[in-house]
Coordinates of N, CA, C and O in Angstrom, one line a residue:
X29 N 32.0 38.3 -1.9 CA 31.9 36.9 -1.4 C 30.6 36.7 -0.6 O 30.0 35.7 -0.7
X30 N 30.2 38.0 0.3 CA 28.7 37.7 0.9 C 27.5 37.6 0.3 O 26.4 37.3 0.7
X31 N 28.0 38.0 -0.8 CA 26.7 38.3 -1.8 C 26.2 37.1 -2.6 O 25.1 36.7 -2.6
X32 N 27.3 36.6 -3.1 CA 27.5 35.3 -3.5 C 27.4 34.1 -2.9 O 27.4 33.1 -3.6
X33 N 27.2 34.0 -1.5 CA 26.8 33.3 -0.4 C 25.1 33.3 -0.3 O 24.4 32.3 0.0
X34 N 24.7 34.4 -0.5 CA 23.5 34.8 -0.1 C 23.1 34.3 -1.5 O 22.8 33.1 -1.6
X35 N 23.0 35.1 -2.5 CA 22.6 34.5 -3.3 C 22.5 32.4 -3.4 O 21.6 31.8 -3.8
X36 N 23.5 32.1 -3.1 CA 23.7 30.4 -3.2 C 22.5 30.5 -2.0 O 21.4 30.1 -2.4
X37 N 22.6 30.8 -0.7 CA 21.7 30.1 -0.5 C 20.3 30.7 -0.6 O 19.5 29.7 -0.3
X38 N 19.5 31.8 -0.8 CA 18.3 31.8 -1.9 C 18.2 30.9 -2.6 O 17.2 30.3 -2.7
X39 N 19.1 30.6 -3.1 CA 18.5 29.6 -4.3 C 18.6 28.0 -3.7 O 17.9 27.2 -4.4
X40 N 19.1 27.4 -2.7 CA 19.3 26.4 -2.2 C 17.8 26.1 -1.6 O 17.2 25.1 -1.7
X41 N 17.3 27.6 -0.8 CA 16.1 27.4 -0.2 C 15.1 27.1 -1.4 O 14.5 26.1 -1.5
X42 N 15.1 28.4 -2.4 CA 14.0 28.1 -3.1 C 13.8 26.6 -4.1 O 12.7 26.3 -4.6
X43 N 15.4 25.6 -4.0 CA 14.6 24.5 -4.3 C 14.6 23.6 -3.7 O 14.5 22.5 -4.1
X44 N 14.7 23.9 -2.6 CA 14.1 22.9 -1.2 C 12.5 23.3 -1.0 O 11.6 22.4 -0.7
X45 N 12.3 24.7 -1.2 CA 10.8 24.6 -1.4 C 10.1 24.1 -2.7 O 8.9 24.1 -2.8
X46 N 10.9 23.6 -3.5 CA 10.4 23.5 -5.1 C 10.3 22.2 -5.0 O 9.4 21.8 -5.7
X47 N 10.9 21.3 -4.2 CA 11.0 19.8 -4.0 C 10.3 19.4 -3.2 O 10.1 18.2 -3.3
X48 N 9.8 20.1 -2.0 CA 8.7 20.3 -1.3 C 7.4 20.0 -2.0 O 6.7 18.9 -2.0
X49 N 7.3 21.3 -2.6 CA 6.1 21.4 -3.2 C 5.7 20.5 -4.2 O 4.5 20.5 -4.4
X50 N 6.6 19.7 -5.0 CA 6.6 18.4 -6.0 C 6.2 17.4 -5.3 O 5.4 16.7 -5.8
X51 N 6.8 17.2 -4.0 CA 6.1 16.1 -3.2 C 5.7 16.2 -2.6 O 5.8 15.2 -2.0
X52 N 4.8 16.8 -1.9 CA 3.8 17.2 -1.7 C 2.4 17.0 -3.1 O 1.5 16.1 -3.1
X53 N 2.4 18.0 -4.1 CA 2.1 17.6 -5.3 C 1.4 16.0 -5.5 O 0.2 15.7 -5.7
X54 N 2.7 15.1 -5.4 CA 2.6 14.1 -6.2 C 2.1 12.9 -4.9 O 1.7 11.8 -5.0
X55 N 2.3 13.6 -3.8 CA 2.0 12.4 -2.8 C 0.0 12.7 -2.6 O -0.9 11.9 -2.5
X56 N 0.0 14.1 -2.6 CA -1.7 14.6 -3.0 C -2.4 13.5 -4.0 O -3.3 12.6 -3.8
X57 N -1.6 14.0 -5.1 CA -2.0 13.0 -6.1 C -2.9 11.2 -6.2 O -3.9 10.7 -6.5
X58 N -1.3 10.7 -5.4 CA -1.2 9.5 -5.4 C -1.7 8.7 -3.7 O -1.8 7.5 -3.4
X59 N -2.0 9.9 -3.0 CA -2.5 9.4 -1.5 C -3.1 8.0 -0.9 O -2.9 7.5 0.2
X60 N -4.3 7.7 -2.2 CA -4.8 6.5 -2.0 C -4.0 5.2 -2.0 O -4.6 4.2 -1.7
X61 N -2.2 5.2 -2.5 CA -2.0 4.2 -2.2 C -1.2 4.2 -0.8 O -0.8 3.2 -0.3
X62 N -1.2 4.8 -0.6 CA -0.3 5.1 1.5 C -2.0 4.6 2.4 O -2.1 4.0 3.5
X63 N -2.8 4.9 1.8 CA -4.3 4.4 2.8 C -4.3 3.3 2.0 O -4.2 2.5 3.0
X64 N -4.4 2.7 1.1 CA -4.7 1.0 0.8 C -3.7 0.0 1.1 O -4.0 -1.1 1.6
X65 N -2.2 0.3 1.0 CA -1.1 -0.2 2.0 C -1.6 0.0 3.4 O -1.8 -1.0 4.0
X66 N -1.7 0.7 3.8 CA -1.9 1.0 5.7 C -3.0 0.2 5.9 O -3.0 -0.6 6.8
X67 N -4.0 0.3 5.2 CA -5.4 -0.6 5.4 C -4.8 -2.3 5.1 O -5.5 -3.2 5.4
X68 N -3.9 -2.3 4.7 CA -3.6 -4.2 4.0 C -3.1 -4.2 5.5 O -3.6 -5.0 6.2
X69 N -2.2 -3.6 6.0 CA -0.9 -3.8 6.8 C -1.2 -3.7 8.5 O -0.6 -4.2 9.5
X70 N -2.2 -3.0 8.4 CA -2.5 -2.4 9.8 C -4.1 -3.0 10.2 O -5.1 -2.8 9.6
X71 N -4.0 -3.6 11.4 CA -5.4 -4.1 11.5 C -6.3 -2.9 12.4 O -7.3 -2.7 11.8
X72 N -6.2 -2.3 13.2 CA -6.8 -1.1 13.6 C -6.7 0.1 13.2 O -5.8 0.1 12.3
X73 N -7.2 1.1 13.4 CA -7.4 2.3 12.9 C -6.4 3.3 14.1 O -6.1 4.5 13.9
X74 N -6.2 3.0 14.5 CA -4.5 4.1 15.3 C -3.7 3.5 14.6 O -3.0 4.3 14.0
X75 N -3.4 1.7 14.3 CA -2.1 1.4 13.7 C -2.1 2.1 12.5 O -1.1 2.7 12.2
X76 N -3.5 2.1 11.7 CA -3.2 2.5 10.0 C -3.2 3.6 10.3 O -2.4 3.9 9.4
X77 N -3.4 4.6 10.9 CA -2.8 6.1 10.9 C -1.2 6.3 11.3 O -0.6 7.3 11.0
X78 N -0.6 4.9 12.1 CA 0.4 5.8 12.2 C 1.1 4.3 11.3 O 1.9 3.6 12.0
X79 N 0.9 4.0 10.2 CA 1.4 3.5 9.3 C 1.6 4.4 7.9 O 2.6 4.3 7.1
X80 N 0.6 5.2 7.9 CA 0.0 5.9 6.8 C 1.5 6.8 7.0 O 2.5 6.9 6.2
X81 N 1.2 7.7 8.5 CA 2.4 8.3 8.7 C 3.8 8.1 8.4 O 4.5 9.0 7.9
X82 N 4.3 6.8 8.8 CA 5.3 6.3 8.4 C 5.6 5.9 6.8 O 6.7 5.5 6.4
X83 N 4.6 6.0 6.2 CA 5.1 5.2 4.7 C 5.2 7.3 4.3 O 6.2 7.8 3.7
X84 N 4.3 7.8 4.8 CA 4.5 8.9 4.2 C 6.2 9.7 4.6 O 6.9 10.1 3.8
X85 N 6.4 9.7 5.6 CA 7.9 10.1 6.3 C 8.8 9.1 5.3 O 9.3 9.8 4.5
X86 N 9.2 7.8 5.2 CA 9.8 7.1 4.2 C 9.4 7.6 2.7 O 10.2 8.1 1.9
X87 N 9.0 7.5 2.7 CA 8.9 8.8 0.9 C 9.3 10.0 0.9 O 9.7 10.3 -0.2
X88 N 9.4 10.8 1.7 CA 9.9 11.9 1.8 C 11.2 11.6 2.1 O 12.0 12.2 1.4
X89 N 11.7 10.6 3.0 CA 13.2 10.5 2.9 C 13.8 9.9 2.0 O 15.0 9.8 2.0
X90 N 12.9 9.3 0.9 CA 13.7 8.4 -0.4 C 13.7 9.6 -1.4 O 14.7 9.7 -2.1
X91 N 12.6 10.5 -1.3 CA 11.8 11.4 -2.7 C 13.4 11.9 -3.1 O 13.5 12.1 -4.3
X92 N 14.5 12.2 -2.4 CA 15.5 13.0 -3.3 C 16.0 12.2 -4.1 O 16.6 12.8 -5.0
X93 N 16.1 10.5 -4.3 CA 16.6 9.3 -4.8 C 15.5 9.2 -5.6 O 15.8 8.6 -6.7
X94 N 14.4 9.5 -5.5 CA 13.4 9.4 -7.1 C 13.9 9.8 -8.2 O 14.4 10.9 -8.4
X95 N 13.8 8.3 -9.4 CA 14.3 8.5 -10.6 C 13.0 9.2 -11.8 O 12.2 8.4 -12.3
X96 N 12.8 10.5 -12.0 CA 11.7 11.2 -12.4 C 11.5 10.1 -13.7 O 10.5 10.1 -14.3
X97 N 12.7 9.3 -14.1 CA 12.1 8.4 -15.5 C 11.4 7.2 -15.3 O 11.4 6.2 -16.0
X98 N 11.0 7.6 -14.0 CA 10.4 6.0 -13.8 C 8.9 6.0 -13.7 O 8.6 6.9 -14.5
X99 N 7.8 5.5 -13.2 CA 6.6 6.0 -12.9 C 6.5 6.0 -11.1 O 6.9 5.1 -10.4
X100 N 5.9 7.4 -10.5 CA 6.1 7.6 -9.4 C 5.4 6.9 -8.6 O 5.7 6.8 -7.4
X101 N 4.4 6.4 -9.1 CA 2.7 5.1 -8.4 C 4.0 4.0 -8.5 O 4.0 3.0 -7.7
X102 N 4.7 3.9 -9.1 CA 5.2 2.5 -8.5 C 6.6 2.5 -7.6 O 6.9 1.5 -7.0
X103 N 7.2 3.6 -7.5 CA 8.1 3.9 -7.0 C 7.5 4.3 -5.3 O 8.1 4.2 -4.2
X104 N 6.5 4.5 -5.3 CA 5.8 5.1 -4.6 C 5.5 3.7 -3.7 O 6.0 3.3 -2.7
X105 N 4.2 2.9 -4.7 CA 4.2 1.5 -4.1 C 5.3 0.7 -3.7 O 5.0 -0.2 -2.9
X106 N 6.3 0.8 -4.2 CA 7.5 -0.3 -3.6 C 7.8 0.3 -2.4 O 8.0 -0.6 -1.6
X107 N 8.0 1.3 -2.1 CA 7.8 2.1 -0.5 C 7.3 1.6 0.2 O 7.8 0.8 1.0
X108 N 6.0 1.9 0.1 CA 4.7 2.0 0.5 C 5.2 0.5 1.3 O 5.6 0.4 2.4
X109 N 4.9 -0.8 -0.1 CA 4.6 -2.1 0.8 C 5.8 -2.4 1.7 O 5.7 -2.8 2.9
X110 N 7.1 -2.2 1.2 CA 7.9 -2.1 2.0 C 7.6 -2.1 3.5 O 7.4 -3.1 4.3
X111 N 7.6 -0.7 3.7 CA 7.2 -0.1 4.8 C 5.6 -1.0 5.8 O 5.5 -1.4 6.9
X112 N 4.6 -1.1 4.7 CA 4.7 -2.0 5.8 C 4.2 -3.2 5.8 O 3.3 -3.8 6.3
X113 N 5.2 -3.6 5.0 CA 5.7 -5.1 5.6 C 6.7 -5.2 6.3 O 7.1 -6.3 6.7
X114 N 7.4 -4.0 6.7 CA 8.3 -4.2 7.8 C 7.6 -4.3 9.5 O 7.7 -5.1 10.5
X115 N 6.7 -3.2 9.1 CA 5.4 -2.7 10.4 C 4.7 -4.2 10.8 O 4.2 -4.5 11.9
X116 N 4.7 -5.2 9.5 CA 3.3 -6.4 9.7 C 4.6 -7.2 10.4 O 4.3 -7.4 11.6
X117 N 5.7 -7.6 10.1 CA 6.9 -8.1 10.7 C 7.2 -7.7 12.1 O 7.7 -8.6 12.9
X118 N 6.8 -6.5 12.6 CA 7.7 -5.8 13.8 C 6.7 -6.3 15.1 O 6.8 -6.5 16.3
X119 N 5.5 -6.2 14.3 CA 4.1 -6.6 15.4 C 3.8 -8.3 16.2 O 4.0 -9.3 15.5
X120 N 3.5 -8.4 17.1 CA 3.4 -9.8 17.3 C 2.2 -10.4 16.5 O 1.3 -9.6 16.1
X121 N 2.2 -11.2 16.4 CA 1.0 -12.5 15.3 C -0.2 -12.8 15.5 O -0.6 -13.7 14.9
X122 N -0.9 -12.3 16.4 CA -1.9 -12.3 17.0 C -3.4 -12.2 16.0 O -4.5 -12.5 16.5
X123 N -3.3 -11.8 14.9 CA -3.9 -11.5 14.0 C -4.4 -10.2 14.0 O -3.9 -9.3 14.7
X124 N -5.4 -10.1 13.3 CA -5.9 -8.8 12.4 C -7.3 -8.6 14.0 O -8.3 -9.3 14.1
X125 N -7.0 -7.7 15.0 CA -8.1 -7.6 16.1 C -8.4 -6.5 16.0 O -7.6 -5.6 16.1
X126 N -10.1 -6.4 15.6 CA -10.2 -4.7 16.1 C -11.5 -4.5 16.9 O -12.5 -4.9 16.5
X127 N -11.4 -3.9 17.8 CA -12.7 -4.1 18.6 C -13.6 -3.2 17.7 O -13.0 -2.3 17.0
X128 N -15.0 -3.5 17.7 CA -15.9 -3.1 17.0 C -16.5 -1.5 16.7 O -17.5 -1.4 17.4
X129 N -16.3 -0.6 16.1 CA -16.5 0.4 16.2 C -16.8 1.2 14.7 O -16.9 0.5 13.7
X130 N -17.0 2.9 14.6 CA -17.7 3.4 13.7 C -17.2 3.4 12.5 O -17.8 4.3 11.8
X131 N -16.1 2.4 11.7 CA -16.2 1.7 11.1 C -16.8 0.4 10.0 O -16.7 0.2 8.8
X132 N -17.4 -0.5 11.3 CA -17.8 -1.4 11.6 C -19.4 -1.2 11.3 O -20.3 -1.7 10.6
X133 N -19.5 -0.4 12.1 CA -20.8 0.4 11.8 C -21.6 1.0 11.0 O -22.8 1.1 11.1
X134 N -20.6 1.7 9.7 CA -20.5 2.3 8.6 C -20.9 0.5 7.5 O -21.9 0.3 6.8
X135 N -20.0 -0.2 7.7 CA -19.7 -1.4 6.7 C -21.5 -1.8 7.3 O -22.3 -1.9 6.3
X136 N -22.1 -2.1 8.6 CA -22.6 -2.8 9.1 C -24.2 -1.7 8.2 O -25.3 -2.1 7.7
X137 N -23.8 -0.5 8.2 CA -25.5 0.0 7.8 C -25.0 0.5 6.0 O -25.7 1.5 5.6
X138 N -24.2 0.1 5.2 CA -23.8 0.1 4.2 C -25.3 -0.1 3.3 O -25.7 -1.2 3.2
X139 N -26.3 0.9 2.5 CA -27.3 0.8 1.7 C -26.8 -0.7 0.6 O -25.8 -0.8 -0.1
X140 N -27.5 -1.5 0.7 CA -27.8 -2.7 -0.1 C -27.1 -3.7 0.5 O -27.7 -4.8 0.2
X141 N -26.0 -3.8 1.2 CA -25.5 -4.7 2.5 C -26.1 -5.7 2.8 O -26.6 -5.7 3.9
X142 N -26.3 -6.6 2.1 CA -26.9 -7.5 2.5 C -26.3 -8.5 4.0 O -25.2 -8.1 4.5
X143 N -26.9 -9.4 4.5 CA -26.3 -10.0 5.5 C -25.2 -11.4 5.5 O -24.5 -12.0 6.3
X144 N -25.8 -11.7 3.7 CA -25.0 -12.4 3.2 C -23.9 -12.2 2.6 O -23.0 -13.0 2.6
X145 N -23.7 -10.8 2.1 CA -22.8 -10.0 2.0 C -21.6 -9.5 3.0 O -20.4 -9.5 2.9
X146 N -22.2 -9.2 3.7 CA -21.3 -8.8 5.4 C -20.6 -10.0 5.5 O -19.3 -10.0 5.6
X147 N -21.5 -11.5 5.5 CA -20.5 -12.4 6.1 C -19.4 -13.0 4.7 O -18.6 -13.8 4.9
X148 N -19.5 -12.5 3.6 CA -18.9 -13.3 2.8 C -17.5 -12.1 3.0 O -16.3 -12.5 2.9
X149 N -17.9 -10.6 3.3 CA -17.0 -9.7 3.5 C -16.1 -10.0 4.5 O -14.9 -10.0 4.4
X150 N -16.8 -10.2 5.6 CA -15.8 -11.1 6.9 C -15.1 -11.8 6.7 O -14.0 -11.7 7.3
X151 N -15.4 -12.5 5.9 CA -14.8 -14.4 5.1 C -13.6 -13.9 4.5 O -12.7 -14.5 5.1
X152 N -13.2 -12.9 3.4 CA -12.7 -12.9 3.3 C -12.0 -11.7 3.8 O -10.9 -12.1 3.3
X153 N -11.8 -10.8 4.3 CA -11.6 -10.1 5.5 C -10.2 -11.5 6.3 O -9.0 -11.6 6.3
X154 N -11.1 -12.2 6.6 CA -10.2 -13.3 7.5 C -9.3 -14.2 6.6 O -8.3 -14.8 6.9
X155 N -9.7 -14.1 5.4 CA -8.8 -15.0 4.6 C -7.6 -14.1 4.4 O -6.6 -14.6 4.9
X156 N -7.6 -13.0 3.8 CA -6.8 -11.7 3.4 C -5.8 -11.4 4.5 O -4.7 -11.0 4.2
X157 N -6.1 -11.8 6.1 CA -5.2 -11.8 7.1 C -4.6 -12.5 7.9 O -4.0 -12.5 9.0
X158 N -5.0 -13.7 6.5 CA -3.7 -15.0 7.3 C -2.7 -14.9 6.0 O -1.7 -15.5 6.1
X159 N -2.9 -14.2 4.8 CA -2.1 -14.0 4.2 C -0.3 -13.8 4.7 O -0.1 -13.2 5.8
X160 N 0.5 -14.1 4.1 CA 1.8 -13.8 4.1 C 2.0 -12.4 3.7 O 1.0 -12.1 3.1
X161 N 2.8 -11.2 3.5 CA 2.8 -10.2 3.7 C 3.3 -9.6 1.9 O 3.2 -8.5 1.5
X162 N 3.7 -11.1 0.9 CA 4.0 -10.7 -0.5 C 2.8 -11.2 -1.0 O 2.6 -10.7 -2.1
X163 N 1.9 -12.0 -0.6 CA 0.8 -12.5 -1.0 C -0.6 -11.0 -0.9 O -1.6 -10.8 -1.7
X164 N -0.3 -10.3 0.1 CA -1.2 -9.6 0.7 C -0.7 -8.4 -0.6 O -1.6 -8.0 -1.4
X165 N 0.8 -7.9 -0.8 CA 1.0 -7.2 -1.6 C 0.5 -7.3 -3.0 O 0.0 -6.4 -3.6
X166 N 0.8 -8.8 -3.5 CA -0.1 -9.2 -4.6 C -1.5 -9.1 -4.6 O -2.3 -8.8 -5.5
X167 N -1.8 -9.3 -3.6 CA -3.3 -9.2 -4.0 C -4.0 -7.8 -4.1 O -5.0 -7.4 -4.8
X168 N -3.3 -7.1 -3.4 CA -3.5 -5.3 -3.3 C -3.5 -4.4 -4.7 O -4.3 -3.6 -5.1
X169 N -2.4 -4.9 -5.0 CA -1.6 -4.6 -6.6 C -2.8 -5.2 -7.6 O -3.2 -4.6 -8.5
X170 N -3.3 -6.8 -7.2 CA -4.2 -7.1 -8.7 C -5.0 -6.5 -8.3 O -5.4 -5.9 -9.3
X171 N -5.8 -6.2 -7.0 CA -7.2 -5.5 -7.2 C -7.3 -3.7 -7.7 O -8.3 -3.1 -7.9
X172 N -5.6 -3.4 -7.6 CA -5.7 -2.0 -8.1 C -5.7 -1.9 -9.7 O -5.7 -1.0 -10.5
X173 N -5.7 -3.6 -9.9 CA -5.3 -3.4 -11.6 C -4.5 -2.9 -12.3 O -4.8 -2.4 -13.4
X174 N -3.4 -3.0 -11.7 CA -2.7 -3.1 -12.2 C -1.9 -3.7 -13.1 O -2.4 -4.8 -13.4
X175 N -0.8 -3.6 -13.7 CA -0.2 -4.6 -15.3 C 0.7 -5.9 -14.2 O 1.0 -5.7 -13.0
X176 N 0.9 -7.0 -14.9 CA 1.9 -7.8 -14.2 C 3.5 -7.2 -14.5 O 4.4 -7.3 -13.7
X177 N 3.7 -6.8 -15.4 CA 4.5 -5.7 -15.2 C 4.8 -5.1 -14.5 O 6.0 -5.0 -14.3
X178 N 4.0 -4.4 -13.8 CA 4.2 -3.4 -13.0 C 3.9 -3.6 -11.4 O 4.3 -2.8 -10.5
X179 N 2.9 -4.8 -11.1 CA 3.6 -5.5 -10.2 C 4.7 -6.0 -10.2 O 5.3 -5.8 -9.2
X180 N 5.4 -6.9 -11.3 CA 6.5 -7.4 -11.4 C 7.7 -6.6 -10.4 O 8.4 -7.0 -9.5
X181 N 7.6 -5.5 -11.3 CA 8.6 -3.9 -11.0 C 8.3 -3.4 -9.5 O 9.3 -2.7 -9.0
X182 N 7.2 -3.6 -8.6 CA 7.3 -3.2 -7.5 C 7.7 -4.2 -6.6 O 8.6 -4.0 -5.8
X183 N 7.1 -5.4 -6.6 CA 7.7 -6.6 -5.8 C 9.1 -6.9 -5.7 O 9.7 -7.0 -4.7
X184 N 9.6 -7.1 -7.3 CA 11.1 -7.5 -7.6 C 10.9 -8.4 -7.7 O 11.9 -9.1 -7.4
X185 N 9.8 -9.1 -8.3 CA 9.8 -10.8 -8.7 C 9.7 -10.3 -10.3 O 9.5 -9.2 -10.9
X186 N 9.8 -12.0 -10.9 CA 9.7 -12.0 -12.6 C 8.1 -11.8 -13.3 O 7.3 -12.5 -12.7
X187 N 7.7 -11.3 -14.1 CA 6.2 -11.0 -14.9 C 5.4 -12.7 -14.2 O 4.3 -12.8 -13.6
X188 N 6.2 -13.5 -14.5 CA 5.8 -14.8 -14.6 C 5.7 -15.8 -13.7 O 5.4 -16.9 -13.7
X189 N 6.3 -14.9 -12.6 CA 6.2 -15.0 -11.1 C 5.0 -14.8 -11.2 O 4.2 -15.7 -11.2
X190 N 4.7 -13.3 -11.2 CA 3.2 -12.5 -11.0 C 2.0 -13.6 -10.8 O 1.1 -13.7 -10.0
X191 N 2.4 -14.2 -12.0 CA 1.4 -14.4 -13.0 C 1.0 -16.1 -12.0 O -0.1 -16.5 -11.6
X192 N 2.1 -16.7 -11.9 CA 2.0 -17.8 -11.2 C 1.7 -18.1 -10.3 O 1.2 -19.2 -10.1
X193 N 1.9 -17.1 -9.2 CA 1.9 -16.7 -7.4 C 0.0 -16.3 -7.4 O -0.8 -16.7 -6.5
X194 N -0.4 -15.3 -8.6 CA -2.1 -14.9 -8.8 C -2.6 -16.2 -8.9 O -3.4 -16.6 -8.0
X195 N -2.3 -16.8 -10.0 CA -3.0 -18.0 -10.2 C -3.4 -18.7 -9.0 O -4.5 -18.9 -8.6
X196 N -2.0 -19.3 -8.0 CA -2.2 -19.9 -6.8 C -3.4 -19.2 -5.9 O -4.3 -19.8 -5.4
X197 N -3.0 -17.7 -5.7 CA -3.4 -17.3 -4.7 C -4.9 -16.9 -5.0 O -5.7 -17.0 -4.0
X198 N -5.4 -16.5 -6.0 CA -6.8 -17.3 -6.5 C -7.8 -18.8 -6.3 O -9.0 -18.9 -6.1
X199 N -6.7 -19.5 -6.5 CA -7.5 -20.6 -6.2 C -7.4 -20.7 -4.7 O -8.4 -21.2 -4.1
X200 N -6.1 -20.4 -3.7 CA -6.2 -20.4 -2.2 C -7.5 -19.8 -2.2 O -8.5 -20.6 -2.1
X201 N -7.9 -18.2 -2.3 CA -8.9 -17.7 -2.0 C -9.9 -18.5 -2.2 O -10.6 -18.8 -1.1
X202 N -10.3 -18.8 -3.2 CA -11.5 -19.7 -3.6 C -12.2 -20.8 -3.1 O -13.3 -21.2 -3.1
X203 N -10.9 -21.3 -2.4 CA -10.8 -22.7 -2.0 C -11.5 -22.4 -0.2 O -12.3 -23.0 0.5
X204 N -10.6 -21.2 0.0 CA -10.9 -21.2 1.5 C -12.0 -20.0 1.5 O -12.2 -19.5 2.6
X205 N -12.6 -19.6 0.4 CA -14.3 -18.9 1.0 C -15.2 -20.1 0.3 O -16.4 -19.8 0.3
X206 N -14.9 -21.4 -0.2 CA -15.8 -22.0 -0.7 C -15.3 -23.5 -0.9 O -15.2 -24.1 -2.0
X207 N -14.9 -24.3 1.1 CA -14.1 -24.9 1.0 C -15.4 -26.6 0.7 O -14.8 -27.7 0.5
X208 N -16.6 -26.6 0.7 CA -17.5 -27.8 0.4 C -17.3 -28.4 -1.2 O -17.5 -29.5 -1.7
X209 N -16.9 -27.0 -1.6 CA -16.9 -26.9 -3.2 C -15.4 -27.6 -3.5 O -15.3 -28.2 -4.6
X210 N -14.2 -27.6 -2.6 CA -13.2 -28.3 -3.0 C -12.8 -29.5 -3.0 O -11.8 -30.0 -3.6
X211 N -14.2 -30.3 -1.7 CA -13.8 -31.5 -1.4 C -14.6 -32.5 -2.3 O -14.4 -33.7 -2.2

């Protein structure tokens, strides 16, 4: 009977380390989208670290509920924005504030940076954070290039949603970095 115990749990450990090491694996992999979510969601750099933290702790508590027939970048992403869009929800409204630092600095001595560049980056920088928090997800998702499909599948809206919500939110953008041109 002890043996048989022992044995079960050997093997319980070894695939708790096997499930470990897959997510781990696959979150290596796919890392850049827990930093482009935390970067949409979090206006300073302590918040996006401990955003990053949190989308990553929420994956590891969903990862035993991953359906392996699904694609894990999007399973991953519906997390991801979740999480924080709960974080952009929980914060008071104050907007996107970050006092100026080596970041800032980095963007600011950027090789070919022009200064017309920086402010059009600002522009929309400030447009991007009066966004609503499914707008902000859309726009994240089209600039990763992804399919409307597969935004479709992370959001939980229709293909044609996607497709209709882009269109708008295109021309908002357009309108509000290039508002002389609208009137």
């Amino acid at each position: 009977m002890q043996a048989r115990e022992h044995t079960a749990g050997v093997q319980a450990n070894a695939m708790a380390e096997d499930t470990h090491e897959r997510f781990r694996a696959l979150l290596e992999r796919h890392r850049g989208i827990v930093f482009k979510v935390a970067n949409t969601y979090a206006g300073t750099s302590e918040d996006r670290a401990d955003l990053a933290q949190e989308i990553a702790a929420q994956l590891w508590r969903a990862f035993p509920r991953y359906d392996v027939a699904r694609s894990f970048s999007t399973w991953m992403y519906r997390i991801a924005l979740n999480v924080g869009i709960s974080a952009l929800r929980s914060r008071p409204a104050p907007g996107r504030v970050e006092p100026l630092g080596v970041a800032h600095e980095e963007i600011a001595a950027a090789p070919g940076l022009t200064p017309e560049l920086a402010e059009q980056l600002r522009a929309l920088d400030a447009v991007v954070a009066r966004l609503d928090s499914l707008n902000r997800a859309l726009l994240l998702l089209y600039l990763e290039e992804r399919s409307y499909g597969e935004i479709a599948e992370i959001l939980g809206i229709s293909e044609t949603n996607v497709a209709t919500r882009l269109s708008r939110l295109k021309q908002r953008i357009r309108g509000e970095l290039s508002p002389e041109e609208t009137q």
